Amino acid sequence: MLFSKFPLAGGTLANRIIMAPMTRSRTSQPGDVPNDLMATYYQQRATAGLIIAEGTPISAVARGYSLTPGIYSKAHIEGWKKTTEAVHQQGGKIFLQLWHVGRRSHTDIAGEQPVAPSAIKQPDQVYGPLAEGGFGMVETSIPRAMTTEDIQQTTADFVQAALNAIEAGFDGVELHGAHGYLLDQFMRSASNQRLDNYGGSQQNRLRFPLEVIKAVNDAIGADKVAIRLSPLVGEGFKETDSDIIELTELLLKQLAPMSLAYVHFSENIGEYTEATDSFRQKIRQIYPNPIMVAGKLTKQSAQTILDKGYADLVAFGTPYVSNPDLVRRFKHNIELTEFDADARLTLYGGDETGYTDYPAAN
């Protein structure tokens, strides 16, 4: 099943092997504009059934990591066209992951005080400008609680970013609702202690994510919209919320009638709980539409998930860093180039080294 076709977003994926979104911080400055180097990187990996391009801030205040590409200016749109055209020339499909980091940011990155459901700082570090010059890991700033007007503006920012993505040539968008970023922050009681309609009960904590999903669906069509979730991973990769599984089930029940492109589960990262067969069976029972799973999968474990019917699509992150021809290597049982310590050092920032210089197998 790994190599079988799959219908998605009005088209057909050549296979079910997906390139997961990964921050690589290679934009052109000033303006964090997608460039030719990024287009080459994605084009090299276009044999994936679908590429999900890296998390892309929907506005300046949504930004939490330096050198990440935006999708909120004309320059961003024109820059991303280089990538979408390069991928489509190879017969590939590509979605853009729309990103708002919420409280996981720093004033020097966002250009203003970061925003969040509640004014609660999370001890964390993000990739930003250093006082002595250059870039490195900096401690997050204390966020301010979003007003109702902030929430409405952010929903509008998601919609405009989705429209911009379609203008840039993407086949669809994935909303980043995982890993302790803004949509996830609203869903979890540890980060959402609001007393209005956007906090408290499970349905209230789902209100903002659902408003965003519905608004983006209305703007570009639900078949071109997906969402990434991480209920088995701690918020910010730390301890999990006690009711996040139950809340996720409630969310999926409300998403099921919308016929989204897919729901993407990110697993096995940071502080995580192992996905059991009973968990996967329950999710599939609640949500009959396309499901994608990512998280340290191997060819064998991915095939098993597909065979059991727990997912329709399987995504790979770090294997795609060092194996641009991952599909061919899987198909012909060619040994993978290891993602090692040197590869990890070149994940963020820099030039083509550790980015576009990994060769395809002979």
mmCIF file of C-alpha atoms in Angstrom:
data_model
loop_
_atom_site.group_PDB
_atom_site.id
_atom_site.type_symbol
_atom_site.label_atom_id
_atom_site.label_comp_id
_atom_site.label_asym_id
_atom_site.label_seq_id
_atom_site.Cartn_x
_atom_site.Cartn_y
_atom_site.Cartn_z
ATOM 1 C CA MET A 1 0.000 0.000 0.000
ATOM 2 C CA LEU A 2 2.934 2.373 0.495
ATOM 3 C CA PHE A 3 3.274 2.721 -3.254
ATOM 4 C CA SER A 4 -0.417 2.806 -4.168
ATOM 5 C CA LYS A 5 -2.118 5.966 -5.396
ATOM 6 C CA PHE A 6 -4.448 8.030 -3.215
ATOM 7 C CA PRO A 7 -7.026 10.708 -4.122
ATOM 8 C CA LEU A 8 -6.446 14.057 -2.419
ATOM 9 C CA ALA A 9 -7.486 17.697 -2.926
ATOM 10 C CA GLY A 10 -9.035 17.077 -6.318
ATOM 11 C CA GLY A 11 -5.971 15.232 -7.599
ATOM 12 C CA THR A 12 -4.177 11.927 -7.101
ATOM 13 C CA LEU A 13 -1.077 11.253 -5.042
ATOM 14 C CA ALA A 14 1.438 8.952 -6.740
ATOM 15 C CA ASN A 15 2.023 7.101 -3.455
ATOM 16 C CA ARG A 16 1.194 7.316 0.248
ATOM 17 C CA ILE A 17 4.696 8.294 1.400
ATOM 18 C CA ILE A 18 4.489 11.868 2.659
ATOM 19 C CA MET A 19 7.267 14.323 3.420
ATOM 20 C CA ALA A 20 6.458 15.775 6.840
ATOM 21 C CA PRO A 21 6.886 19.519 7.523
ATOM 22 C CA MET A 22 10.285 20.431 8.962
ATOM 23 C CA THR A 23 11.673 23.845 9.888
ATOM 24 C CA ARG A 24 14.987 24.395 8.055
ATOM 25 C CA SER A 25 15.477 28.209 8.358
ATOM 26 C CA ARG A 26 16.942 28.923 4.921
ATOM 27 C CA THR A 27 15.075 32.065 3.818
ATOM 28 C CA SER A 28 16.543 35.123 2.126
ATOM 29 C CA GLN A 29 16.933 38.294 4.198
ATOM 30 C CA PRO A 30 15.467 40.775 4.782
ATOM 31 C CA GLY A 31 11.846 39.689 4.842
ATOM 32 C CA ASP A 32 12.188 35.912 5.324
ATOM 33 C CA VAL A 33 11.447 35.282 1.644
ATOM 34 C CA PRO A 34 11.419 31.748 0.153
ATOM 35 C CA ASN A 35 14.261 31.452 -2.350
ATOM 36 C CA ASP A 36 15.828 29.361 -5.128
ATOM 37 C CA LEU A 37 17.714 27.160 -2.660
ATOM 38 C CA MET A 38 14.444 26.181 -0.992
ATOM 39 C CA ALA A 39 12.893 25.442 -4.384
ATOM 40 C CA THR A 40 15.770 23.080 -5.165
ATOM 41 C CA TYR A 41 15.394 21.349 -1.793
ATOM 42 C CA TYR A 42 11.722 20.615 -2.287
ATOM 43 C CA GLN A 43 12.112 19.712 -5.962
ATOM 44 C CA GLN A 44 14.692 17.065 -5.005
ATOM 45 C CA ARG A 45 12.032 15.423 -2.801
ATOM 46 C CA ALA A 46 9.072 15.742 -5.196
ATOM 47 C CA THR A 47 8.675 11.976 -5.647
ATOM 48 C CA ALA A 48 6.921 11.968 -2.262
ATOM 49 C CA GLY A 49 3.204 11.384 -2.681
ATOM 50 C CA LEU A 50 2.758 14.759 -0.975
ATOM 51 C CA ILE A 51 5.209 17.296 0.406
ATOM 52 C CA ILE A 52 4.008 19.296 3.404
ATOM 53 C CA ALA A 53 6.208 22.381 3.312
ATOM 54 C CA GLU A 54 7.690 23.681 6.533
ATOM 55 C CA GLY A 55 5.689 25.587 9.150
ATOM 56 C CA THR A 56 5.064 29.046 7.698
ATOM 57 C CA PRO A 57 3.971 31.997 9.888
ATOM 58 C CA ILE A 58 0.665 33.579 8.895
ATOM 59 C CA SER A 59 1.682 37.010 10.244
ATOM 60 C CA ALA A 60 4.618 38.747 11.916
ATOM 61 C CA VAL A 61 3.328 38.087 15.440
ATOM 62 C CA ALA A 62 2.770 34.431 14.493
ATOM 63 C CA ARG A 63 6.512 34.055 14.013
ATOM 64 C CA GLY A 64 8.551 32.230 16.639
ATOM 65 C CA TYR A 65 11.699 31.137 14.814
ATOM 66 C CA SER A 66 14.037 33.338 12.791
ATOM 67 C CA LEU A 67 14.719 32.673 9.093
ATOM 68 C CA THR A 68 11.433 30.815 8.602
ATOM 69 C CA PRO A 69 9.446 31.695 5.449
ATOM 70 C CA GLY A 70 6.241 33.706 5.726
ATOM 71 C CA ILE A 71 3.039 33.694 3.683
ATOM 72 C CA TYR A 72 1.710 37.167 4.557
ATOM 73 C CA SER A 73 3.371 39.431 1.995
ATOM 74 C CA LYS A 74 3.510 39.688 -1.783
ATOM 75 C CA ALA A 75 7.222 38.842 -1.636
ATOM 76 C CA HIS A 76 6.406 35.644 0.278
ATOM 77 C CA ILE A 77 3.830 34.618 -2.334
ATOM 78 C CA GLU A 78 6.222 35.261 -5.217
ATOM 79 C CA GLY A 79 9.031 33.460 -3.392
ATOM 80 C CA TRP A 80 6.926 30.376 -2.732
ATOM 81 C CA LYS A 81 5.906 30.209 -6.407
ATOM 82 C CA LYS A 82 9.466 29.093 -7.154
ATOM 83 C CA THR A 83 8.964 26.064 -4.909
ATOM 84 C CA THR A 84 5.480 25.091 -6.056
ATOM 85 C CA GLU A 85 6.456 25.384 -9.715
ATOM 86 C CA ALA A 86 9.590 23.307 -9.128
ATOM 87 C CA VAL A 87 7.625 20.554 -7.367
ATOM 88 C CA HIS A 88 4.833 20.533 -9.932
ATOM 89 C CA GLN A 89 7.376 20.310 -12.763
ATOM 90 C CA GLN A 90 8.406 16.967 -11.274
ATOM 91 C CA GLY A 91 4.794 15.803 -11.029
ATOM 92 C CA GLY A 92 4.661 16.282 -7.256
ATOM 93 C CA LYS A 93 1.995 17.669 -4.922
ATOM 94 C CA ILE A 94 2.650 20.154 -2.125
ATOM 95 C CA PHE A 95 0.671 21.592 0.795
ATOM 96 C CA LEU A 96 1.793 24.531 2.959
ATOM 97 C CA GLN A 97 1.671 24.255 6.746
ATOM 98 C CA LEU A 98 0.119 27.420 8.221
ATOM 99 C CA TRP A 99 1.712 28.297 11.545
ATOM 100 C CA HIS A 100 1.084 30.538 14.518
ATOM 101 C CA VAL A 101 3.424 29.785 17.410
ATOM 102 C CA GLY A 102 1.489 31.720 20.057
ATOM 103 C CA ARG A 103 3.520 31.978 23.259
ATOM 104 C CA ARG A 104 6.492 30.033 21.886
ATOM 105 C CA SER A 105 8.221 33.159 20.626
ATOM 106 C CA HIS A 106 10.347 36.145 21.632
ATOM 107 C CA THR A 107 9.651 39.861 21.264
ATOM 108 C CA ASP A 108 12.727 40.279 19.040
ATOM 109 C CA ILE A 109 11.353 37.644 16.630
ATOM 110 C CA ALA A 110 7.663 38.584 16.583
ATOM 111 C CA GLY A 111 8.333 42.330 16.627
ATOM 112 C CA GLU A 112 5.940 42.721 19.560
ATOM 113 C CA GLN A 113 4.968 40.849 22.703
ATOM 114 C CA PRO A 114 3.915 37.301 21.763
ATOM 115 C CA VAL A 115 0.230 36.435 22.147
ATOM 116 C CA ALA A 116 -1.405 33.380 23.682
ATOM 117 C CA PRO A 117 -4.743 32.188 25.112
ATOM 118 C CA SER A 118 -3.531 33.252 28.566
ATOM 119 C CA ALA A 119 -0.590 35.277 29.852
ATOM 120 C CA ILE A 120 1.338 32.170 30.921
ATOM 121 C CA LYS A 121 4.997 31.825 29.991
ATOM 122 C CA GLN A 122 6.243 28.419 28.978
ATOM 123 C CA PRO A 123 9.901 27.765 29.848
ATOM 124 C CA ASP A 124 11.245 27.150 26.384
ATOM 125 C CA GLN A 125 13.855 28.245 23.886
ATOM 126 C CA VAL A 126 13.347 29.259 20.271
ATOM 127 C CA TYR A 127 15.708 30.061 17.382
ATOM 128 C CA GLY A 128 16.220 33.815 17.290
ATOM 129 C CA PRO A 129 18.685 36.720 17.168
ATOM 130 C CA LEU A 130 21.440 36.718 19.781
ATOM 131 C CA ALA A 131 22.589 39.849 21.626
ATOM 132 C CA GLU A 132 26.151 39.302 20.392
ATOM 133 C CA GLY A 133 24.962 38.900 16.794
ATOM 134 C CA GLY A 134 23.947 35.936 14.678
ATOM 135 C CA PHE A 135 21.257 33.433 15.611
ATOM 136 C CA GLY A 136 20.854 30.802 18.287
ATOM 137 C CA MET A 137 18.495 29.562 20.972
ATOM 138 C CA VAL A 138 16.857 32.285 23.109
ATOM 139 C CA GLU A 139 14.408 32.060 25.997
ATOM 140 C CA THR A 140 10.769 32.773 25.164
ATOM 141 C CA SER A 141 9.126 36.035 26.233
ATOM 142 C CA ILE A 142 6.118 36.346 28.525
ATOM 143 C CA PRO A 143 2.998 36.442 26.286
ATOM 144 C CA ARG A 144 -0.063 38.630 26.652
ATOM 145 C CA ALA A 145 -3.548 37.117 26.682
ATOM 146 C CA MET A 146 -5.385 37.546 23.377
ATOM 147 C CA THR A 147 -8.446 39.769 23.313
ATOM 148 C CA THR A 148 -11.561 38.810 21.379
ATOM 149 C CA GLU A 149 -10.402 41.222 18.694
ATOM 150 C CA ASP A 150 -7.007 39.465 18.578
ATOM 151 C CA ILE A 151 -8.763 36.136 18.094
ATOM 152 C CA GLN A 152 -10.901 37.504 15.269
ATOM 153 C CA GLN A 153 -7.850 39.077 13.605
ATOM 154 C CA THR A 154 -5.894 35.834 13.892
ATOM 155 C CA THR A 155 -8.730 33.903 12.263
ATOM 156 C CA ALA A 156 -8.671 36.436 9.437
ATOM 157 C CA ASP A 157 -4.875 36.025 9.211
ATOM 158 C CA PHE A 158 -5.272 32.251 8.794
ATOM 159 C CA VAL A 159 -7.818 32.817 6.023
ATOM 160 C CA GLN A 160 -5.628 35.322 4.186
ATOM 161 C CA ALA A 161 -2.611 33.042 4.537
ATOM 162 C CA ALA A 162 -4.613 30.159 3.026
ATOM 163 C CA LEU A 163 -5.686 32.348 0.112
ATOM 164 C CA ASN A 164 -2.078 33.471 -0.330
ATOM 165 C CA ALA A 165 -0.936 29.836 -0.339
ATOM 166 C CA ILE A 166 -3.359 28.956 -3.121
ATOM 167 C CA GLU A 167 -2.198 32.034 -5.065
ATOM 168 C CA ALA A 168 1.380 30.825 -4.590
ATOM 169 C CA GLY A 169 0.459 27.537 -6.236
ATOM 170 C CA PHE A 170 0.080 25.177 -3.288
ATOM 171 C CA ASP A 171 -2.359 22.281 -3.666
ATOM 172 C CA GLY A 172 -3.742 22.895 -0.188
ATOM 173 C CA VAL A 173 -2.845 23.879 3.373
ATOM 174 C CA GLU A 174 -2.269 22.121 6.672
ATOM 175 C CA LEU A 175 -3.150 24.043 9.846
ATOM 176 C CA HIS A 176 -0.561 23.494 12.583
ATOM 177 C CA GLY A 177 -2.647 22.447 15.567
ATOM 178 C CA ALA A 178 0.096 20.430 17.267
ATOM 179 C CA HIS A 179 3.295 20.687 19.353
ATOM 180 C CA GLY A 180 2.209 23.409 21.746
ATOM 181 C CA TYR A 181 1.658 26.144 19.163
ATOM 182 C CA LEU A 182 -1.298 28.529 19.191
ATOM 183 C CA LEU A 183 -4.195 26.253 18.150
ATOM 184 C CA ASP A 184 -2.872 23.540 20.474
ATOM 185 C CA GLN A 185 -2.464 26.095 23.272
ATOM 186 C CA PHE A 186 -6.159 26.920 23.064
ATOM 187 C CA MET A 187 -7.072 23.230 23.298
ATOM 188 C CA ARG A 188 -5.067 22.516 26.460
ATOM 189 C CA SER A 189 -6.093 23.628 29.947
ATOM 190 C CA ALA A 190 -2.441 24.053 31.002
ATOM 191 C CA SER A 191 -2.039 26.939 28.553
ATOM 192 C CA ASN A 192 -5.677 28.072 28.278
ATOM 193 C CA GLN A 193 -7.068 29.428 31.547
ATOM 194 C CA ARG A 194 -9.498 31.875 29.989
ATOM 195 C CA LEU A 195 -12.840 32.604 31.646
ATOM 196 C CA ASP A 196 -14.692 33.622 28.467
ATOM 197 C CA ASN A 197 -16.218 31.543 25.653
ATOM 198 C CA TYR A 198 -12.754 30.445 24.529
ATOM 199 C CA GLY A 199 -11.747 28.736 27.784
ATOM 200 C CA GLY A 200 -12.959 26.353 30.430
ATOM 201 C CA SER A 201 -15.023 23.519 28.968
ATOM 202 C CA GLN A 202 -13.710 21.245 26.244
ATOM 203 C CA GLN A 203 -16.075 22.737 23.689
ATOM 204 C CA ASN A 204 -14.974 26.252 24.617
ATOM 205 C CA ARG A 205 -11.310 25.273 24.253
ATOM 206 C CA LEU A 206 -12.140 23.933 20.787
ATOM 207 C CA ARG A 207 -14.015 27.075 19.769
ATOM 208 C CA PHE A 208 -11.072 28.981 18.281
ATOM 209 C CA PRO A 209 -9.536 26.027 16.374
ATOM 210 C CA LEU A 210 -12.971 25.172 14.950
ATOM 211 C CA GLU A 211 -13.593 28.784 13.945
ATOM 212 C CA VAL A 212 -10.273 28.830 12.106
ATOM 213 C CA ILE A 213 -10.927 25.521 10.350
ATOM 214 C CA LYS A 214 -14.421 26.547 9.250
ATOM 215 C CA ALA A 215 -13.248 29.957 8.026
ATOM 216 C CA VAL A 216 -10.380 28.456 5.996
ATOM 217 C CA ASN A 217 -12.731 25.779 4.604
ATOM 218 C CA ASP A 218 -15.092 28.510 3.424
ATOM 219 C CA ALA A 219 -12.201 30.388 1.803
ATOM 220 C CA ILE A 220 -10.487 27.621 -0.203
ATOM 221 C CA GLY A 221 -12.626 24.480 0.128
ATOM 222 C CA ALA A 222 -12.458 21.810 2.844
ATOM 223 C CA ASP A 223 -10.918 19.283 0.447
ATOM 224 C CA LYS A 224 -7.803 21.487 0.375
ATOM 225 C CA VAL A 225 -7.597 21.903 4.174
ATOM 226 C CA ALA A 226 -5.941 19.606 6.716
ATOM 227 C CA ILE A 227 -4.933 19.902 10.356
ATOM 228 C CA ARG A 228 -2.041 18.484 12.334
ATOM 229 C CA LEU A 229 -2.695 17.305 15.908
ATOM 230 C CA SER A 230 -0.487 15.781 18.619
ATOM 231 C CA PRO A 231 -2.699 14.503 21.455
ATOM 232 C CA LEU A 232 -0.099 11.899 22.448
ATOM 233 C CA VAL A 233 2.637 14.530 22.752
ATOM 234 C CA GLY A 234 3.001 16.986 25.628
ATOM 235 C CA GLU A 235 2.210 20.653 24.974
ATOM 236 C CA GLY A 236 5.581 22.081 24.078
ATOM 237 C CA PHE A 237 6.799 18.462 24.298
ATOM 238 C CA LYS A 238 6.315 18.476 28.076
ATOM 239 C CA GLU A 239 3.640 16.777 30.189
ATOM 240 C CA THR A 240 0.297 16.075 28.557
ATOM 241 C CA ASP A 241 -3.087 17.492 29.531
ATOM 242 C CA SER A 242 -5.254 15.030 31.429
ATOM 243 C CA ASP A 243 -8.186 15.334 29.005
ATOM 244 C CA ILE A 244 -6.428 16.001 25.692
ATOM 245 C CA ILE A 245 -7.351 12.572 24.262
ATOM 246 C CA GLU A 246 -11.007 13.054 25.133
ATOM 247 C CA LEU A 247 -10.922 16.596 23.736
ATOM 248 C CA THR A 248 -9.328 15.344 20.511
ATOM 249 C CA GLU A 249 -12.077 12.757 20.114
ATOM 250 C CA LEU A 250 -14.663 15.525 20.531
ATOM 251 C CA LEU A 251 -12.866 17.586 17.889
ATOM 252 C CA LEU A 252 -12.727 14.693 15.414
ATOM 253 C CA LYS A 253 -16.460 14.072 15.788
ATOM 254 C CA GLN A 254 -17.053 17.672 14.704
ATOM 255 C CA LEU A 255 -14.496 17.504 11.893
ATOM 256 C CA ALA A 256 -15.849 14.271 10.396
ATOM 257 C CA PRO A 257 -18.757 15.904 8.483
ATOM 258 C CA MET A 258 -16.433 18.559 7.010
ATOM 259 C CA SER A 259 -14.536 16.116 4.735
ATOM 260 C CA LEU A 260 -11.117 17.686 5.227
ATOM 261 C CA ALA A 261 -8.194 16.569 3.057
ATOM 262 C CA TYR A 262 -6.781 14.676 6.059
ATOM 263 C CA VAL A 263 -6.093 14.816 9.792
ATOM 264 C CA HIS A 264 -2.381 14.450 10.564
ATOM 265 C CA PHE A 265 -1.262 12.883 13.857
ATOM 266 C CA SER A 266 2.276 13.749 14.977
ATOM 267 C CA GLU A 267 3.636 11.174 17.407
ATOM 268 C CA ASN A 268 6.785 9.884 19.126
ATOM 269 C CA ILE A 269 8.470 13.221 19.759
ATOM 270 C CA GLY A 270 9.474 14.896 23.050
ATOM 271 C CA GLU A 271 7.507 13.617 26.042
ATOM 272 C CA TYR A 272 5.029 11.272 24.393
ATOM 273 C CA THR A 273 2.655 8.414 25.058
ATOM 274 C CA GLU A 274 2.846 5.395 22.754
ATOM 275 C CA ALA A 275 -0.112 4.973 20.409
ATOM 276 C CA THR A 276 -1.903 1.726 21.208
ATOM 277 C CA ASP A 277 -4.030 -0.343 18.855
ATOM 278 C CA SER A 278 -7.084 0.575 20.921
ATOM 279 C CA PHE A 279 -6.295 4.296 20.507
ATOM 280 C CA ARG A 280 -5.946 3.933 16.746
ATOM 281 C CA GLN A 281 -9.109 1.849 16.497
ATOM 282 C CA LYS A 282 -11.080 4.421 18.489
ATOM 283 C CA ILE A 283 -9.799 7.277 16.315
ATOM 284 C CA ARG A 284 -10.660 5.398 13.128
ATOM 285 C CA GLN A 285 -14.125 4.629 14.453
ATOM 286 C CA ILE A 286 -14.742 8.301 15.210
ATOM 287 C CA TYR A 287 -13.037 9.670 12.117
ATOM 288 C CA PRO A 288 -13.637 7.701 8.883
ATOM 289 C CA ASN A 289 -11.969 10.245 6.569
ATOM 290 C CA PRO A 290 -8.250 10.308 5.564
ATOM 291 C CA ILE A 291 -5.797 9.984 8.448
ATOM 292 C CA MET A 292 -2.047 10.586 8.277
ATOM 293 C CA VAL A 293 0.446 9.431 10.901
ATOM 294 C CA ALA A 294 4.021 10.683 11.419
ATOM 295 C CA GLY A 295 6.619 9.980 14.074
ATOM 296 C CA LYS A 296 9.803 7.901 13.735
ATOM 297 C CA LEU A 297 8.165 5.506 11.306
ATOM 298 C CA THR A 298 10.164 2.952 9.373
ATOM 299 C CA LYS A 299 9.143 1.424 6.080
ATOM 300 C CA GLN A 300 7.929 -1.653 7.961
ATOM 301 C CA SER A 301 6.023 0.141 10.737
ATOM 302 C CA ALA A 302 4.422 2.483 8.210
ATOM 303 C CA GLN A 303 3.268 -0.443 6.089
ATOM 304 C CA THR A 304 1.809 -2.128 9.175
ATOM 305 C CA ILE A 305 -0.249 0.965 10.063
ATOM 306 C CA LEU A 306 -1.609 1.062 6.509
ATOM 307 C CA ASP A 307 -2.313 -2.686 6.460
ATOM 308 C CA LYS A 308 -4.286 -2.468 9.697
ATOM 309 C CA GLY A 309 -6.366 0.385 8.287
ATOM 310 C CA TYR A 310 -5.332 2.786 11.057
ATOM 311 C CA ALA A 311 -4.104 5.398 8.577
ATOM 312 C CA ASP A 312 -4.297 6.158 4.863
ATOM 313 C CA LEU A 313 -1.069 8.151 4.584
ATOM 314 C CA VAL A 314 2.289 7.894 6.395
ATOM 315 C CA ALA A 315 4.697 10.806 6.827
ATOM 316 C CA PHE A 316 8.459 10.851 7.288
ATOM 317 C CA GLY A 317 10.510 13.749 8.636
ATOM 318 C CA THR A 318 14.218 13.291 9.272
ATOM 319 C CA PRO A 319 14.609 10.426 6.734
ATOM 320 C CA TYR A 320 13.772 13.045 4.106
ATOM 321 C CA VAL A 321 16.563 15.325 5.328
ATOM 322 C CA SER A 322 19.284 12.935 4.171
ATOM 323 C CA ASN A 323 17.350 10.875 1.600
ATOM 324 C CA PRO A 324 15.804 13.068 -1.102
ATOM 325 C CA ASP A 325 14.925 9.897 -3.043
ATOM 326 C CA LEU A 326 13.258 8.177 -0.079
ATOM 327 C CA VAL A 327 10.447 6.656 -2.171
ATOM 328 C CA ARG A 328 12.919 4.965 -4.537
ATOM 329 C CA ARG A 329 15.029 3.704 -1.635
ATOM 330 C CA PHE A 330 11.958 2.197 0.024
ATOM 331 C CA LYS A 331 10.730 0.654 -3.209
ATOM 332 C CA HIS A 332 14.042 -1.005 -4.058
ATOM 333 C CA ASN A 333 15.185 -1.718 -0.481
ATOM 334 C CA ILE A 334 18.188 0.592 -0.808
ATOM 335 C CA GLU A 335 19.913 1.432 2.478
ATOM 336 C CA LEU A 336 19.055 4.881 3.834
ATOM 337 C CA THR A 337 21.639 7.594 4.409
ATOM 338 C CA GLU A 338 21.718 7.945 8.181
ATOM 339 C CA PHE A 339 20.449 11.097 9.860
ATOM 340 C CA ASP A 340 23.434 11.533 12.166
ATOM 341 C CA ALA A 341 24.916 14.151 14.505
ATOM 342 C CA ASP A 342 26.410 16.089 11.587
ATOM 343 C CA ALA A 343 23.017 16.191 9.873
ATOM 344 C CA ARG A 344 21.412 17.534 13.040
ATOM 345 C CA LEU A 345 23.925 20.386 13.167
ATOM 346 C CA THR A 346 22.813 21.598 9.719
ATOM 347 C CA LEU A 347 19.065 21.465 10.330
ATOM 348 C CA TYR A 348 18.654 25.194 11.006
ATOM 349 C CA GLY A 349 20.198 28.039 9.053
ATOM 350 C CA GLY A 350 23.191 27.986 6.756
ATOM 351 C CA ASP A 351 23.567 27.251 3.061
ATOM 352 C CA GLU A 352 23.251 24.176 0.848
ATOM 353 C CA THR A 353 25.432 22.128 3.223
ATOM 354 C CA GLY A 354 23.228 19.502 4.855
ATOM 355 C CA TYR A 355 20.293 20.818 2.835
ATOM 356 C CA THR A 356 20.512 20.202 -0.896
ATOM 357 C CA ASP A 357 23.841 18.339 -1.073
ATOM 358 C CA TYR A 358 22.596 14.858 -0.122
ATOM 359 C CA PRO A 359 22.983 12.632 -3.216
ATOM 360 C CA ALA A 360 20.382 10.260 -4.561
ATOM 361 C CA ALA A 361 21.268 6.572 -4.432
ATOM 362 C CA ASN A 362 23.157 5.104 -7.385
#
